[in-house]
Amino acid sequence: MHKDEWQEQEHQEIQLNPIFIEIVDLEGNSMDKSPNLGTNRLLFHPNWSSKEGAWTINIGGQEVRQKQMLLKHEGKPEGYMLLATSFEEARELLDNLRNILLILYPGILISLFLTMRYLAGKSIQPIQKIISKTNQITQSNLNERVPVLDQEDEIGQLTRSINELLNRLEQSMIREKQFTSDASHELRTPLSVMRGTLEVLIRKPRTSEEYVKKIQTALESIDRMSAMIDQLLALARVERSGESMKDEVEIMSFVEEVAVQIEKETGREVRFQTEESIPVFVQVSEKSLQMILNNLIQNAIKYSDGPIDLEIQVENGKPLIFVKDQGYGIGEESIKKIFDPFYRDPSALEKLIPGTGLGLAIVKKLAQESGIEISVSSELGSGSAFRLGF
Ligand code: ADP
């Protein structure tokens, strides 16, 4: 049918988009073929099924893609039509694509790598600034801070955290320096008193009463110094030991025992009071609690003349211990400073009440280490109440 179609260019020649056609019978004997096949033949597949796709063969040195179709006449298979077309262009396209990919792929990879390196470098630039600044900060320039570049992102948060850490370090350095200078000052005072007393004593011969009096003054200075050194050692021990071991302490009997013991030792009335009747247990270092109560009661004894009250209240199942006196009280100005090391109220100095100003600093440290909350309320002339919460 339409045999003249075979005269068209694509069936005649093999240079430009040739289409090869061959008709075979059911055994594969060639019945007719397009002129461009010349003496070549297309490849016949005897066991062909219509599901099979196309295959590649070689005709006259050219790669071609071939297909096989069943020809029927009035529903009866009569033969096959073999169709083939040049695969050269497709091959060229595939080759070009492969070459382009071979060049592009490493190119893209390299440029991606370089871009990423650049971007990563740019994004860690602020971190490098932080590193170089923190490396510069030492004990001598602890007041300097890392500049905060961006307030919101993680790097901004990191910078702020580092600055807060520096703040805390600076504050503790300042406190440490202040403490050392206060300690030297406090130790120098009794030493100067002692030196002065002894110098006066050797200037000329004295009566034996004068010798006794002056030596007594010197001994008082020595006592003051050794009390202070004891307190300093106690403070250093608390700081060094860190968080102390906790015991299960029954507060009612523990505080009552402390009251009885101190009353016995000092001869001052220490009254134990509570409205609770059931035992209350807390997890606390017994030794620390004993030291805290001792210090507070010794202060109450020093700064008052009347009886001392040790009171326990229970709030939401948690005990509160009060150490109360009806003594001189603490002024508004002093109350903020009494827990500072070496702070002594001017009235205590005036009244010549012995002390080092370290007792409450030790109490505060011990309370911090043991997880006890300490607060004070006081009124000048009517007494003070120290409150311990667990
Ligand atoms: P010290 O008693 O050796 O002076 P502390 O650290 O124990 O040192 O106390 C600091 C200061 O707090 C005291 O100098 C005193 O002025 C004041 N203070 C402490 N406890 C009381 C109290 N119960 N009543 C009045 N003042 C007190």
PDB file of C-alpha atoms and ligand atoms in Angstrom, residues 231 295-296 299-300 302-303 325 328-330 338 340 343-345 347-348 354-361 378 384 386, ligand 1:
ATOM      1  CA  GLN A 231      36.818  33.280 112.556  1.00  0.00           C
ATOM      2  CA  ASN A 295      26.442  32.399 116.143  1.00  0.00           C
ATOM      3  CA  LEU A 296      22.963  33.941 116.162  1.00  0.00           C
ATOM      4  CA  ASN A 299      25.043  37.683 119.042  1.00  0.00           C
ATOM      5  CA  ALA A 300      21.651  37.902 120.771  1.00  0.00           C
ATOM      6  CA  LYS A 302      26.061  40.097 123.213  1.00  0.00           C
ATOM      7  CA  TYR A 303      23.623  42.700 121.925  1.00  0.00           C
ATOM      8  CA  ASP A 325      16.177  39.124 121.530  1.00  0.00           C
ATOM      9  CA  TYR A 328      19.608  47.141 121.256  1.00  0.00           C
ATOM     10  CA  GLY A 329      18.226  46.376 117.815  1.00  0.00           C
ATOM     11  CA  ILE A 330      19.837  47.255 114.483  1.00  0.00           C
ATOM     12  CA  ILE A 338      25.487  43.232 108.910  1.00  0.00           C
ATOM     13  CA  ASP A 340      29.189  41.776 105.110  1.00  0.00           C
ATOM     14  CA  TYR A 343      31.011  45.089 109.281  1.00  0.00           C
ATOM     15  CA  ARG A 344      30.294  46.168 112.864  1.00  0.00           C
ATOM     16  CA  ASP A 345      27.581  48.609 113.808  1.00  0.00           C
ATOM     17  CA  SER A 347      26.948  51.414 118.371  1.00  0.00           C
ATOM     18  CA  ALA A 348      28.630  48.027 118.980  1.00  0.00           C
ATOM     19  CA  PRO A 354      33.836  42.500 121.648  1.00  0.00           C
ATOM     20  CA  GLY A 355      33.518  41.119 118.147  1.00  0.00           C
ATOM     21  CA  THR A 356      35.160  40.752 114.767  1.00  0.00           C
ATOM     22  CA  GLY A 357      32.331  41.480 112.356  1.00  0.00           C
ATOM     23  CA  LEU A 358      32.800  38.013 110.834  1.00  0.00           C
ATOM     24  CA  GLY A 359      30.125  36.035 112.711  1.00  0.00           C
ATOM     25  CA  LEU A 360      27.193  36.881 110.424  1.00  0.00           C
ATOM     26  CA  ALA A 361      29.367  36.572 107.302  1.00  0.00           C
ATOM     27  CA  SER A 378      14.891  44.584 113.827  1.00  0.00           C
ATOM     28  CA  SER A 384      15.998  41.809 116.653  1.00  0.00           C
ATOM     29  CA  PHE A 386      16.643  36.417 112.810  1.00  0.00           C
TER      30      PHE A 386
HETATM   31  P1  ADP B   1      30.306  40.816 115.574  1.00  0.00           P
HETATM   32  O1  ADP B   1      29.189  40.367 116.441  1.00  0.00           O
HETATM   33  O2  ADP B   1      31.558  40.080 115.838  1.00  0.00           O
HETATM   34  O3  ADP B   1      30.466  42.267 115.540  1.00  0.00           O
HETATM   35  P2  ADP B   1      28.686  39.810 113.441  1.00  0.00           P
HETATM   36  O4  ADP B   1      29.011  39.587 112.037  1.00  0.00           O
HETATM   37  O5  ADP B   1      28.194  38.666 114.243  1.00  0.00           O
HETATM   38  O6  ADP B   1      29.961  40.438 114.085  1.00  0.00           O
HETATM   39  O7  ADP B   1      27.605  40.957 113.516  1.00  0.00           O
HETATM   40  C1  ADP B   1      27.763  42.127 112.719  1.00  0.00           C
HETATM   41  C2  ADP B   1      27.067  43.281 113.369  1.00  0.00           C
HETATM   42  O8  ADP B   1      25.672  43.068 113.322  1.00  0.00           O
HETATM   43  C3  ADP B   1      27.393  43.464 114.800  1.00  0.00           C
HETATM   44  O9  ADP B   1      28.529  44.281 114.948  1.00  0.00           O
HETATM   45  C4  ADP B   1      26.160  44.130 115.357  1.00  0.00           C
HETATM   46  O10 ADP B   1      26.272  45.516 115.195  1.00  0.00           O
HETATM   47  C5  ADP B   1      25.063  43.633 114.489  1.00  0.00           C
HETATM   48  N1  ADP B   1      24.270  42.577 115.163  1.00  0.00           N
HETATM   49  C6  ADP B   1      24.348  41.255 114.946  1.00  0.00           C
HETATM   50  N2  ADP B   1      23.457  40.572 115.688  1.00  0.00           N
HETATM   51  C7  ADP B   1      22.783  41.504 116.393  1.00  0.00           C
HETATM   52  C8  ADP B   1      21.720  41.460 117.356  1.00  0.00           C
HETATM   53  N3  ADP B   1      21.184  40.311 117.754  1.00  0.00           N
HETATM   54  N4  ADP B   1      21.296  42.639 117.871  1.00  0.00           N
HETATM   55  C9  ADP B   1      21.818  43.793 117.473  1.00  0.00           C
HETATM   56  N5  ADP B   1      22.814  43.901 116.583  1.00  0.00           N
HETATM   57  C10 ADP B   1      23.291  42.786 116.049  1.00  0.00           C
END
